[in-house]
Backbone as a ProteinNet text record, in pm:
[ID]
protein_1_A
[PRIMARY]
XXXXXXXXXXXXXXXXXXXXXXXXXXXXXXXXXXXXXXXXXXXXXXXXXXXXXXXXXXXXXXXXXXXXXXXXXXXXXXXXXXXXXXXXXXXXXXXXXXXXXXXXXXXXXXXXXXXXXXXXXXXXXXXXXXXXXXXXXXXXXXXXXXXXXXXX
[TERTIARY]
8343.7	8363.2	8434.8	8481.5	8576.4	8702.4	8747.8	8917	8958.8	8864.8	8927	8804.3	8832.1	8797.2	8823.6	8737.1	8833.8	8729.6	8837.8	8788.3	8884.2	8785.7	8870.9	8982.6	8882	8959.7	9097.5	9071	9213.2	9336.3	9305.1	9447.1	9589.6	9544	9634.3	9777.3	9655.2	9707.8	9752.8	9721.1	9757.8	9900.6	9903.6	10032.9	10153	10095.5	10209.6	10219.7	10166	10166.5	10277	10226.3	10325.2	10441.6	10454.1	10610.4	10680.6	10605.8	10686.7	10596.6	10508.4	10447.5	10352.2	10432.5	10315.2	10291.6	10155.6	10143.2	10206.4	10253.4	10312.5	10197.2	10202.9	10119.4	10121.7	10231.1	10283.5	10268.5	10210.5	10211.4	10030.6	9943.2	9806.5	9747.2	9819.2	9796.9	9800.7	9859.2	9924.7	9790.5	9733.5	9628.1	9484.1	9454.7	9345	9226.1	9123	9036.9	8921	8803.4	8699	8604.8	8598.1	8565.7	8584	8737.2	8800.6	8706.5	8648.5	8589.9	8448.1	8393.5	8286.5	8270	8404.2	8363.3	8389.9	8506.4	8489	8367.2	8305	8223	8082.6	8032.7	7955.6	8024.5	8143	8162.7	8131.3	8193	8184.2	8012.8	7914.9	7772.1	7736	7832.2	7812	7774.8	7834.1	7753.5	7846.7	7841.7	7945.8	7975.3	8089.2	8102.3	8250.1	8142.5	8254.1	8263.4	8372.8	8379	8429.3	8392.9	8475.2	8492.4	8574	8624.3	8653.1	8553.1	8592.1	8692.8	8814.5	8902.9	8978.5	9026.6	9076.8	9224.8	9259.1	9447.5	9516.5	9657.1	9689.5	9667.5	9652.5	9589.2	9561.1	9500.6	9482.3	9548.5	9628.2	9711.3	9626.3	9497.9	9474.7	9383.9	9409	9353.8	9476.2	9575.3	9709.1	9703	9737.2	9700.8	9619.6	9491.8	9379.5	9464.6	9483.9	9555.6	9641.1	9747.6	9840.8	9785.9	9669	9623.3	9511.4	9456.7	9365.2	9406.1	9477.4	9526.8	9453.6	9421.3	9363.3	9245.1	9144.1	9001.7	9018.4	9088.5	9132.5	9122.1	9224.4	9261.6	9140.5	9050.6	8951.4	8807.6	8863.1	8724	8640.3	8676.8	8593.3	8687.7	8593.8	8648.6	8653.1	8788.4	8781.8	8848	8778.2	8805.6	8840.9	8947.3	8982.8	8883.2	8818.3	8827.5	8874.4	8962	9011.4	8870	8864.9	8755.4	8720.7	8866.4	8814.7	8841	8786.9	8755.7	8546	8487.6	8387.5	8272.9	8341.8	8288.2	8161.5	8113.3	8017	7885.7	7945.2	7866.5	7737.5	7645.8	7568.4	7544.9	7604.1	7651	7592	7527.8	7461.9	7550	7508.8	7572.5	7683.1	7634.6	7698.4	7745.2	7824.2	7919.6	7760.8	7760.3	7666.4	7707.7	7611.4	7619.1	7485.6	7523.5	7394.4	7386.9	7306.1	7245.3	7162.3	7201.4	7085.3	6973.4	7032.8	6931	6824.6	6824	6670.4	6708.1	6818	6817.2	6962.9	6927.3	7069.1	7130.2	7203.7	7264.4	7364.3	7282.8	7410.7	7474.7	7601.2	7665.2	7674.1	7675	7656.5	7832.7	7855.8	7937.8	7967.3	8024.7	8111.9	8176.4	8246	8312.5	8452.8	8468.5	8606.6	8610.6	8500.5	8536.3	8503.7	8432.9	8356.8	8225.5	8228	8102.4	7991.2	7848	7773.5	7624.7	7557.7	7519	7467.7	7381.6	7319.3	7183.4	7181.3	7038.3	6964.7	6882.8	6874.4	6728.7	6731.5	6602.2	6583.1	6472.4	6413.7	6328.2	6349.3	6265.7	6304.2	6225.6	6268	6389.1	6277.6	6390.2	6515.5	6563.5	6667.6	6754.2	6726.7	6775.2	6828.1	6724.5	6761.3	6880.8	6855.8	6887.4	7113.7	7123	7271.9	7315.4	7203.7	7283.5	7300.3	7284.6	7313.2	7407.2	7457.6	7556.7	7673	7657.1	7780.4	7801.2	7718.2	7745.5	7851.1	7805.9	7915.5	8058.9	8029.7	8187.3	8246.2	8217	8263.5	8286.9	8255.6	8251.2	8401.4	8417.7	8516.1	8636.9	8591	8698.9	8827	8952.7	9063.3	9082.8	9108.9	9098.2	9208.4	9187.5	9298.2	9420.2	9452.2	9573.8	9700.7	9569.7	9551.8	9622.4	9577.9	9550	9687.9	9728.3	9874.2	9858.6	9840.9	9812.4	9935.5	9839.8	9901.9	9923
225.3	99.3	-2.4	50.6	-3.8	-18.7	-174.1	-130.7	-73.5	-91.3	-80.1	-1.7	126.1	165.5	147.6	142.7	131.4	265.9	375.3	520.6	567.4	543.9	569.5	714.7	805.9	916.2	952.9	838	859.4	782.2	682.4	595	664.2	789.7	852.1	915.8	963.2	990.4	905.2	768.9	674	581.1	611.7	580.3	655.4	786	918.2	854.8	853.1	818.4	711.3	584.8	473.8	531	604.6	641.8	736.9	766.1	863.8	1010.5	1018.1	1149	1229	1277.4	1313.8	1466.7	1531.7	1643	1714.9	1834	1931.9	2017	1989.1	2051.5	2200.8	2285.9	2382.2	2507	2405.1	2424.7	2351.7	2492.4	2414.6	2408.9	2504.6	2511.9	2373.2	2288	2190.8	2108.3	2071.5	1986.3	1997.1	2164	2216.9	2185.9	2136.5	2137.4	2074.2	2101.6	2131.1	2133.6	1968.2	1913.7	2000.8	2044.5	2113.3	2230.6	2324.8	2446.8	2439.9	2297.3	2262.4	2239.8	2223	2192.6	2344.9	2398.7	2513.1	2600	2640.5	2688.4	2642.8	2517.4	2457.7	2475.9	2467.7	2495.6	2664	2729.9	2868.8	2890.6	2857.3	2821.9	2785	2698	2667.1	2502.8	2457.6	2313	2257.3	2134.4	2040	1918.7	1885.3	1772.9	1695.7	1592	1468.8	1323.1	1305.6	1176.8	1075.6	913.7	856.4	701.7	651.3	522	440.8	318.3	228.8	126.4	86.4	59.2	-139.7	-157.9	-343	-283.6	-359.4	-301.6	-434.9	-444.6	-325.4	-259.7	-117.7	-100	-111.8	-135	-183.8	-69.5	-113.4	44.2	149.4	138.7	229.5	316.4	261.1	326.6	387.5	340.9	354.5	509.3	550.4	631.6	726.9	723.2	810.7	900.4	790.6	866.6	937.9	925.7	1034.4	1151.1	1135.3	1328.6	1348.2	1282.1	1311.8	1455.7	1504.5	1644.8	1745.1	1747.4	1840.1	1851.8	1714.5	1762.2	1777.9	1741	1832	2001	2012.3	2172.2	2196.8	2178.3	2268.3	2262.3	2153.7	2181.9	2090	1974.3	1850.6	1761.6	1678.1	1650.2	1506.2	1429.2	1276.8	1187.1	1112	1014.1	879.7	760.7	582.7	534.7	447.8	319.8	249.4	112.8	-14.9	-125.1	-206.7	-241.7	-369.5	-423.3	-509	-431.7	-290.5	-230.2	-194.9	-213.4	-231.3	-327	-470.4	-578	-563	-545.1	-525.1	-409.6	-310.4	-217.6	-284.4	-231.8	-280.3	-144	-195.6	-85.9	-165.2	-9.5	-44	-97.4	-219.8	-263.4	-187.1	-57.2	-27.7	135.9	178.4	308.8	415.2	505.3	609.7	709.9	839.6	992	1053.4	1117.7	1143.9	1312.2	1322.6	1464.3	1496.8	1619.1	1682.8	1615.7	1507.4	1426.1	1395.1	1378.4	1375.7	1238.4	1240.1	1165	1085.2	979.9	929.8	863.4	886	855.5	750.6	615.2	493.6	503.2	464.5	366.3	269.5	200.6	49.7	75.2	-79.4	-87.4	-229.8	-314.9	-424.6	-464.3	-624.5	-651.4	-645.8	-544.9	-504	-334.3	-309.6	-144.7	-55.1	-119.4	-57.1	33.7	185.2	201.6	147.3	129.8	77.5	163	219	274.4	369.1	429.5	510.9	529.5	514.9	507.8	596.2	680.3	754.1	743.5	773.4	726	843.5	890.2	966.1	883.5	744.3	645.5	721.4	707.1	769.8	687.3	529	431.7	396.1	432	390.4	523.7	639.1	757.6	726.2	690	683.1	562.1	458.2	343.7	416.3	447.6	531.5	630.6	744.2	808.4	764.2	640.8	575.6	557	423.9	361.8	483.5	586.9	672.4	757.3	785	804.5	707.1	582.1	498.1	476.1	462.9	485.5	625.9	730	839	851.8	833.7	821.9	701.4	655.2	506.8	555.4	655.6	660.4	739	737.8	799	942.3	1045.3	1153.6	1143.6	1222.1	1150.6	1202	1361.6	1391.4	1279.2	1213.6	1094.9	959.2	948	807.1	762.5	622.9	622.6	452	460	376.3	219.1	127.9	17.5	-79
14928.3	14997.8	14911.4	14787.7	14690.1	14746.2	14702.5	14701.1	14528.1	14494.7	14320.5	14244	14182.2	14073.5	13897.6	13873.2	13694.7	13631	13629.1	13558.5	13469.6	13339.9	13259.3	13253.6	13317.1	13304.7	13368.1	13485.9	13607.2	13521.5	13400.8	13373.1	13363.6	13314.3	13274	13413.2	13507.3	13641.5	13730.7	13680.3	13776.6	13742	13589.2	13480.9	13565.6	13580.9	13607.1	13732.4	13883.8	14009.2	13990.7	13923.7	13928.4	13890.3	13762.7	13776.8	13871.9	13945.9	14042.9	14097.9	14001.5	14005.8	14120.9	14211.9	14322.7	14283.2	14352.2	14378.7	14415.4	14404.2	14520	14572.5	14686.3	14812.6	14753.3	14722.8	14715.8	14551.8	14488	14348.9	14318.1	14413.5	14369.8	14215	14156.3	14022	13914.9	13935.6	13918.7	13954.4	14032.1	14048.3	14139.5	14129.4	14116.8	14026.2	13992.2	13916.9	13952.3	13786.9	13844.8	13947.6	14029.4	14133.4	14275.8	14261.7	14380	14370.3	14294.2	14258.9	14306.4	14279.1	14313.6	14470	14560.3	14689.6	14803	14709.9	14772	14726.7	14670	14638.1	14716.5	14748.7	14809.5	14983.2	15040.1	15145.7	15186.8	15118.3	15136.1	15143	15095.4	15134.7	15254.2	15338.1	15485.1	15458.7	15338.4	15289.1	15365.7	15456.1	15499.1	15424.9	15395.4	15279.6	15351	15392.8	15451.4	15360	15340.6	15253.4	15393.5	15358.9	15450.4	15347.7	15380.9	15280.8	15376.7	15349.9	15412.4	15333	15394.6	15292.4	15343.5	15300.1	15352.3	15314	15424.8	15423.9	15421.2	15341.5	15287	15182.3	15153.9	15032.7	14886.4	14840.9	14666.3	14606.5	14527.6	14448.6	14431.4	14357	14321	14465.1	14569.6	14706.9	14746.9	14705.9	14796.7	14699.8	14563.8	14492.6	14559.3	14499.1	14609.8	14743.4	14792.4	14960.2	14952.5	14773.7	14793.9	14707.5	14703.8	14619.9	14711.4	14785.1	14899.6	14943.6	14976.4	15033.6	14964.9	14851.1	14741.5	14754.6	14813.8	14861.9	15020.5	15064.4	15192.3	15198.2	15076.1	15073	15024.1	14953.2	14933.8	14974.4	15099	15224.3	15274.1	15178.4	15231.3	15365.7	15442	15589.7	15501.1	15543.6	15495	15586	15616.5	15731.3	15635.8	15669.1	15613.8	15752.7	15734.5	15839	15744	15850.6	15772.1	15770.9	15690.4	15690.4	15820.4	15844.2	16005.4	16067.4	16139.9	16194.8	16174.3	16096.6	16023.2	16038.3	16101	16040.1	16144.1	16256.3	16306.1	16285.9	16186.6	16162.2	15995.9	16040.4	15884.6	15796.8	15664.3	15562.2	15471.4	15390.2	15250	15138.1	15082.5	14965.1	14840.5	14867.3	14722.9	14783.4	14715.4	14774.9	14743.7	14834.2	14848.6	14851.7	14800.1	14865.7	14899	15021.3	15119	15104.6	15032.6	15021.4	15075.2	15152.9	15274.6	15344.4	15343.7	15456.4	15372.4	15241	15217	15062	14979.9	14874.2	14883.5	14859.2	14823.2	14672.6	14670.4	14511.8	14558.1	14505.8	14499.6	14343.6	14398.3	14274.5	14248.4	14103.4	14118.1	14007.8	14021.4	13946.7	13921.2	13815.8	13759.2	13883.5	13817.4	13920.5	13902.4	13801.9	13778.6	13834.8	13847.7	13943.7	13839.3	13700.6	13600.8	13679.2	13645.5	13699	13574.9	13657.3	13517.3	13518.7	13653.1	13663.9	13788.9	13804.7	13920.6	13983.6	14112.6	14131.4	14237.7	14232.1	14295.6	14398	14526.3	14612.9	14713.4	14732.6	14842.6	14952.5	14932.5	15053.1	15179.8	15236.8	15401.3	15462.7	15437.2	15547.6	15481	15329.1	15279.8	15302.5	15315.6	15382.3	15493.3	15585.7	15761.2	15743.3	15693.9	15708.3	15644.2	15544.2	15497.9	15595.3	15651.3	15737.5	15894.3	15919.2	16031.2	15976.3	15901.4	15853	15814.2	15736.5	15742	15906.3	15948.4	16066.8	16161	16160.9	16200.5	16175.6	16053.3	15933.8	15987	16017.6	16041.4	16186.7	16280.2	16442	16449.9	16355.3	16354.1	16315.6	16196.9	16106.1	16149.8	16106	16144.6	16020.1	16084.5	15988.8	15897.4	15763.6	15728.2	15733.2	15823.4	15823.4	15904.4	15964.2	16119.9	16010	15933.3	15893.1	15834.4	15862.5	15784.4	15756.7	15569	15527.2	15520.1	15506.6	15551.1	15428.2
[MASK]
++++++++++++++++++++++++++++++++++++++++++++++++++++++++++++++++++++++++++++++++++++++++++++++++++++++++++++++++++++++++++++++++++++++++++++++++++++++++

């Protein structure tokens, strides 16, 4: 629900992007890794893994970024939906970006107000469960897929 991350590990990829550097669709070798291994492997299980981003347009570079290597967790199995975020404004969404594991735990992120992550918090409350998979449910019923989606 970020427009902005600050990871250290991406500077490098995001240096290359600005100068020109896209993926080739065609050449998965090139920008295959670990993560990607991790979702096929969990799909081929029958695991379903949907991301959805709620995003404010037009996009913050480093979202605009994101959207052009998005294809890569595409290709290896995860479903990813954009809503724009005034598309949003009536829905009630948890404070801080989430992941909803099997219905039963959720793992927030917290972060700076520079897009520093700072830490993690993890909850099996029932109603803070119910209460995220409503809210991503919404975000996802809203959202535009992203072969769909054409950023602004």
């Amino acid at each position: 629900m970020r427009d902005v991350y600050t990871v250290e590990s991406e500077n490098e990829r995001i240096a290359a992007w600005r100068a020109g550097h896209r993926y080739d669709p065609t050449d998965r070798g090139s920008w295959w890794r670990p993560w990607l291994d991790r979702v096929v492997e969990a799909v081929s299980r029958g695991v379903e893994m949907r991301r959805a981003r709620v995003v404010s347009e037009p996009l913050s570079e480093y979202l605009r970024y994101c959207h052009s290597k998005a294809f890569t967790n595409v290709a290896a199995g995860e479903q990813l939906r954009w809503l724009p975020r005034r598309s949003a404004s009536d829905l009630a969404l948890p404070g801080n970006d989430f992941w909803l594991f099997d219905e039963q735990t959720v793992l927030f992120n917290h972060f700076d107000g520079e897009g520093r992550p700072t830490s993690l918090e993890i909850t099996t409350d029932p109603r803070t469960v119910e209460m995220c998979q409503r809210a991503f449910e919404a975000v996802w019923e809203r959202g535009i897929d992203h072969e769909k989606y054409e950023p602004r």
